[in-house]
Short mmCIF file of C-alpha atoms and ligand atoms in Angstrom, two decimals:
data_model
loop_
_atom_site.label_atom_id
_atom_site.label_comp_id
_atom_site.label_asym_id
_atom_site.label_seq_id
_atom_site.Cartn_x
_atom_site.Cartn_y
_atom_site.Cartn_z
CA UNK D 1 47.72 153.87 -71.07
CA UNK D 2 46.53 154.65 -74.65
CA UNK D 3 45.11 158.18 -75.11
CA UNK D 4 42.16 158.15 -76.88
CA UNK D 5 41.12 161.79 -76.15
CA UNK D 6 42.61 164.71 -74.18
CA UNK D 7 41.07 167.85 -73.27
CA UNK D 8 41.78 170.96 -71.11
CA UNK D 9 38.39 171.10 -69.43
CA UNK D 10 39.04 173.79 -66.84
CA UNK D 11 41.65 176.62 -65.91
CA UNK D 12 41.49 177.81 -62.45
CA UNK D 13 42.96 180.96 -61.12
CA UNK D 14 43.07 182.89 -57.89
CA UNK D 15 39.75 184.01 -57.51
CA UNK D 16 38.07 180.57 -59.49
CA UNK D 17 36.14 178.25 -57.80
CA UNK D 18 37.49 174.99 -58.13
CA UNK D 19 35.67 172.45 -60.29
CA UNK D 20 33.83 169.32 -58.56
CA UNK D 21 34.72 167.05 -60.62
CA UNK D 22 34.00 163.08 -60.61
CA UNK D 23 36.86 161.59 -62.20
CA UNK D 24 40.49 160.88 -60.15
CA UNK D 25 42.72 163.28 -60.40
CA UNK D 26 46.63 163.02 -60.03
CA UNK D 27 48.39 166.72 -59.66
CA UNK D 28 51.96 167.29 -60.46
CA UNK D 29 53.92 169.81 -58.17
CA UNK D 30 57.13 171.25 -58.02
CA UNK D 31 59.32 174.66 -58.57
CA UNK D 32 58.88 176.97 -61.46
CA UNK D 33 60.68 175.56 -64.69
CA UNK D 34 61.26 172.04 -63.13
CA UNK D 35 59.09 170.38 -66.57
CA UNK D 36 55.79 169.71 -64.62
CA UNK D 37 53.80 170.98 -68.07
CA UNK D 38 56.67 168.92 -70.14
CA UNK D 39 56.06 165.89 -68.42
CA UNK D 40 52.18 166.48 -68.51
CA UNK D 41 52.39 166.88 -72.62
CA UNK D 42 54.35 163.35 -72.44
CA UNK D 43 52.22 161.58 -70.90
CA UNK D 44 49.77 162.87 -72.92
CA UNK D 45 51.67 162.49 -76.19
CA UNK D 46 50.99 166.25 -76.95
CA UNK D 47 53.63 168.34 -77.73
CA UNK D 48 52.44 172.04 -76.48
CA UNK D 49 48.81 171.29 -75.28
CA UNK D 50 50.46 172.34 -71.37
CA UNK D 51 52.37 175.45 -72.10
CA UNK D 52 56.39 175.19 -71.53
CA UNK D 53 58.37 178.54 -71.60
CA UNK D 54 62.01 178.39 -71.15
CA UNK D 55 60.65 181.41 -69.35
CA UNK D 56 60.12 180.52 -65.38
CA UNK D 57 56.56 180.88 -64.23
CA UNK D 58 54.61 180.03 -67.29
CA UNK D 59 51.90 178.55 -65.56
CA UNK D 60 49.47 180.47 -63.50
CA UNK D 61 46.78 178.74 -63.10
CA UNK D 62 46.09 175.37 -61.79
CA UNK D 63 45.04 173.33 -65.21
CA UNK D 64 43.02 170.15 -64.99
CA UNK D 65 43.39 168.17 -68.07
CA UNK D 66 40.73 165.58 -69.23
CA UNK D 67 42.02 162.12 -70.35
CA UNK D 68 39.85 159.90 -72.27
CA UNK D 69 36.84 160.96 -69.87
CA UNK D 70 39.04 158.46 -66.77
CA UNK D 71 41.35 160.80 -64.88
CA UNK D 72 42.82 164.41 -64.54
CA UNK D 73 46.00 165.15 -64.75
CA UNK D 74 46.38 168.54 -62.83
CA UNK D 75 48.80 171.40 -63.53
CA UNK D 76 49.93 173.16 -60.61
CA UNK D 77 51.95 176.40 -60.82
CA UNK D 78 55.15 176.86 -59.86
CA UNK D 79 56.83 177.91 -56.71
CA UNK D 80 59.82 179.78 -56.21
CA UNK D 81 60.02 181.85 -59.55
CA UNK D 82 61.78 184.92 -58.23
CA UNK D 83 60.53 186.79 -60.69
CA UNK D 84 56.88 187.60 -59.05
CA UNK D 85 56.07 189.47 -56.64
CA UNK D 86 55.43 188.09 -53.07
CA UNK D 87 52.58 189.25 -53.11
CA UNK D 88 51.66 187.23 -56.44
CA UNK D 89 53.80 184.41 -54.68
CA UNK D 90 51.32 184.06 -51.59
CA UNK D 91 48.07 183.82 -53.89
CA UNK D 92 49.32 180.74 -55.75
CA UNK D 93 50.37 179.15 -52.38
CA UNK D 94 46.74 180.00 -51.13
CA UNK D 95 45.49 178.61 -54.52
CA UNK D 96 47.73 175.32 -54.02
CA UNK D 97 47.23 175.02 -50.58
CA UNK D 98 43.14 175.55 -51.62
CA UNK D 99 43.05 172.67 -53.98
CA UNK D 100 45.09 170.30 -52.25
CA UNK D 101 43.30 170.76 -48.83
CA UNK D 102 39.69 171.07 -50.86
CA UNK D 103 39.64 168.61 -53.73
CA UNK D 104 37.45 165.62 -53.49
CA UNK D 105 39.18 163.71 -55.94
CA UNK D 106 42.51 163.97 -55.65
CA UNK D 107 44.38 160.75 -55.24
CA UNK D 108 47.83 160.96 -55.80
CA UNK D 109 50.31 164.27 -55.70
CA UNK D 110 53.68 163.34 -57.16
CA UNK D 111 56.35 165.87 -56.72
CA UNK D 112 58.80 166.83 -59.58
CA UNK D 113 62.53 167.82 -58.62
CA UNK D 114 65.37 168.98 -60.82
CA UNK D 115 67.67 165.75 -60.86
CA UNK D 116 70.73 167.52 -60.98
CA UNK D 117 70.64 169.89 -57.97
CA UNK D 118 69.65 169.07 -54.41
CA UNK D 119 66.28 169.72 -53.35
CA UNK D 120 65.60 173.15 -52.29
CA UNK D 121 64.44 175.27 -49.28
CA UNK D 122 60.74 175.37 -51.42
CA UNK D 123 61.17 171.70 -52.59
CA UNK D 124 61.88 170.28 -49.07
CA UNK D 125 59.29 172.85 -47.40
CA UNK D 126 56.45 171.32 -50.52
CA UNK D 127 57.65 167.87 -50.08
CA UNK D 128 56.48 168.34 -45.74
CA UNK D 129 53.50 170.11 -46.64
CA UNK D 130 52.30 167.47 -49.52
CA UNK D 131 52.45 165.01 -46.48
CA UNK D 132 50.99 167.01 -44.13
CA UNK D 133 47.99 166.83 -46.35
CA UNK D 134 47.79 163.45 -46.17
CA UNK D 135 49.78 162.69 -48.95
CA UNK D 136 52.66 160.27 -49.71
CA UNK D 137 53.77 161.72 -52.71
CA UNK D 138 55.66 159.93 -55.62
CA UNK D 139 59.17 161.66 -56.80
CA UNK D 140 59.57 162.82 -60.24
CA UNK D 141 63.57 163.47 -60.76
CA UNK D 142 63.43 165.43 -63.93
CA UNK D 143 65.99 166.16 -67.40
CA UNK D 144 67.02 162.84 -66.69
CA UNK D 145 69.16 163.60 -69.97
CA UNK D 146 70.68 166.37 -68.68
CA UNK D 147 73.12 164.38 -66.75
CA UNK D 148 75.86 161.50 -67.87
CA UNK D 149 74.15 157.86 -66.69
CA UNK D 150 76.91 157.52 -64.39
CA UNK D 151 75.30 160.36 -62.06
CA UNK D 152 72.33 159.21 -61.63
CA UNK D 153 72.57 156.86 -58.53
CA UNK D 154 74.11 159.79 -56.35
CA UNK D 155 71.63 162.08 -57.97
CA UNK D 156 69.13 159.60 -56.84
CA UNK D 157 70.47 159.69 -53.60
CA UNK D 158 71.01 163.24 -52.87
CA UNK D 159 67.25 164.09 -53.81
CA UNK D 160 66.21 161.03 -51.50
CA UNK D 161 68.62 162.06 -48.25
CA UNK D 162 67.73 166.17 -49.39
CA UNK D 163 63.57 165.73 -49.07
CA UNK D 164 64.17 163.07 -45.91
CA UNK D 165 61.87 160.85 -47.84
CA UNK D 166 59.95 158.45 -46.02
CA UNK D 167 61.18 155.17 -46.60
CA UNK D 168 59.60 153.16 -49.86
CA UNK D 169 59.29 156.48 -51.43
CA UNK D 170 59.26 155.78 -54.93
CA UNK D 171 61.51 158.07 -57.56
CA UNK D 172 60.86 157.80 -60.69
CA UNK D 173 63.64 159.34 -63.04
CA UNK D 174 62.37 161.32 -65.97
CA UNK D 175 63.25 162.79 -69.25
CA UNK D 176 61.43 164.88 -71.46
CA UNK D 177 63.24 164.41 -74.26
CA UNK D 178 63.83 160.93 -74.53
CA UNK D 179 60.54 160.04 -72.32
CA UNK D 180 62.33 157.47 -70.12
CA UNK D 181 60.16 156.83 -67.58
CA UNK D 182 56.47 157.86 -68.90
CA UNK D 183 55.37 154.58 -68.71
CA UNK D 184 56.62 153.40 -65.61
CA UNK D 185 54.69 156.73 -64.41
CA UNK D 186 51.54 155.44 -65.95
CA UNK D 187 52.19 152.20 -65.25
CA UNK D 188 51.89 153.45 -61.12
CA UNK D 189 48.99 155.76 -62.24
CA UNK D 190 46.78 152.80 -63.64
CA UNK D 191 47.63 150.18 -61.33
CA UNK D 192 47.14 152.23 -57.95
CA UNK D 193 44.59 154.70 -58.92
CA UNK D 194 42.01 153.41 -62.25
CA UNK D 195 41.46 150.00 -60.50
CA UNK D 196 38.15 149.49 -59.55
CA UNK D 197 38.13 146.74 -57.69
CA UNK D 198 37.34 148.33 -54.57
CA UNK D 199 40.39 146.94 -52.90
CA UNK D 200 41.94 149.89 -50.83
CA UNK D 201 45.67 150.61 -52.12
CA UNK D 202 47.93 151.93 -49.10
CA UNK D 203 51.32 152.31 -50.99
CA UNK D 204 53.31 155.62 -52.10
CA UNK D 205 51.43 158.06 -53.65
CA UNK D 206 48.00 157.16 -51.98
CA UNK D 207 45.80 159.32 -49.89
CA UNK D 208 47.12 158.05 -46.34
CA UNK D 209 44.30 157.19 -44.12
P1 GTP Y 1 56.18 176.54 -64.72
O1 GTP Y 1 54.98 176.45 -65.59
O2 GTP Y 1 56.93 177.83 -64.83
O3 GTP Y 1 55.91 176.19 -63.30
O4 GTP Y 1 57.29 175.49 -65.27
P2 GTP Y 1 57.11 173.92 -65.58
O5 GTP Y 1 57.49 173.14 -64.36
O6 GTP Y 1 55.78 173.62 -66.17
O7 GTP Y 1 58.28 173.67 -66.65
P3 GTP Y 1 58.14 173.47 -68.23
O8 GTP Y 1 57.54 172.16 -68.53
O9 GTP Y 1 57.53 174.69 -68.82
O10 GTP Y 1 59.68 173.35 -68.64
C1 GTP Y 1 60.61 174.40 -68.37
C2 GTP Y 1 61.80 174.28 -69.32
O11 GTP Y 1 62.51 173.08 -69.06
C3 GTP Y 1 61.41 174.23 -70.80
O12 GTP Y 1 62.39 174.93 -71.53
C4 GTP Y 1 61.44 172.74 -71.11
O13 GTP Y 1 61.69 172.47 -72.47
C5 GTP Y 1 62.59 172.27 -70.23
N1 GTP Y 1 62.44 170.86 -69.83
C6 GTP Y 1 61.42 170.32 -69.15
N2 GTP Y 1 61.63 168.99 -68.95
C7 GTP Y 1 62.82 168.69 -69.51
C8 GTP Y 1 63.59 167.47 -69.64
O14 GTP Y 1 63.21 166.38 -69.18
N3 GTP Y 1 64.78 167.57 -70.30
C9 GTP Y 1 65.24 168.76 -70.80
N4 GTP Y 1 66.42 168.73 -71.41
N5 GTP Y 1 64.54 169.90 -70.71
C10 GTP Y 1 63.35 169.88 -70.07
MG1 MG Y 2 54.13 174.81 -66.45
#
């Protein structure tokens, strides 16, 4: 993918409307502090445009970013930061669960986990609810530099046997740092979800049914 242009077109909070937008959009879940606004800068070649925090819970709001007038990439906040209150913590699941159920144009969710810890309570709980929305999301196992090479296999494994993925799911290990793996993302971004030949893609990551 070369990135011509990049633009945050619209921030959406609890009580926003959510935009209609035309374009595809591909939205990037996961818990609080996991790098879903790193990895979003990568594959935008931005350094800060999505605001990381070493603080958890940086993102509020669900961001749609514009690329070269083709696709969104979406921002989602993230669960499980302690810090909020539960009150606080049920809005952004109702503002989730609201543009995941609602949007139009949403093709593809892919879910970002931590690569060096099993998934979580949260992470396993998103992982059923992504599907139960009709989604067959893609894997994201972030700070792939965080760990020596020789873990990564059993890291690999322990995310895949932790979520109970459904077989074929696609993982797609992931540094911010070093950027291993942005273009195999983008690579699976272009090929299943800017072709416009009409065909009908049913692999991982699609819209099932
Ligand atoms: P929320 O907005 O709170 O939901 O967090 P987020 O998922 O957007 O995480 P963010 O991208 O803000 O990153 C959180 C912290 O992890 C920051 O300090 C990042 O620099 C760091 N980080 C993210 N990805 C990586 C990575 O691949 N490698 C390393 N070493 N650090 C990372
Ligand atoms: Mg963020």
């Amino acid at each position: 993918m070369i990135i011509r242009n990049v633009n945050l077109e619209t921030v959406c909070g609890i009580t926003s409307p959510l935009p209609e937008n035309h374009l595809p959009e591909i939205a990037f879940a996961g818990k609080s502090n996991v790098g879903k606004s790193s990895l979003i800068n990568g594959l935008m070649n931005r350094k800060a445009l999505a605001r990381i925090s070493a603080t958890p819970g940086k993102t509020q709001t669900i961001n749609f970013y514009n690329i070269n007038e083709e696709l969104y990439l979406v921002d989602l906040p993230g669960y499980g930061y302690a810090k909020v209150s539960e009150q606080e913590k049920r809005k952004w699941g109702q503002l989730i669960e609201r543009y995941l159920h609602g949007s139009e144009q949403l093709k593809a969710v892919f879910l970002l986990v931590d690569i060096r810890h099993a998934p979580s309570a949260n992470d396993k709980m998103m992982y059923q609810w992504i599907v139960a929305q009709g989604f067959h999301p893609i894997i994201i196992a972030t700070k792939l530099d965080k760990i020596k090479r020789s873990q990564k296999d059993k890291q690999l494994k322990l995310i895949r046997q932790g979520l109970d993925l459904v077989p074929g799911t696609v993982i797609i290990p992931y540094s911010s740092v070093t950027k291993q793996g942005r273009d195999e993302i983008w690579d699976l971004v272009e090929t299943r979800y800017l072709q416009t030949d009409g065909k009908e893609a049913k692999e991982d990551g699609d819209k099932l049914s």
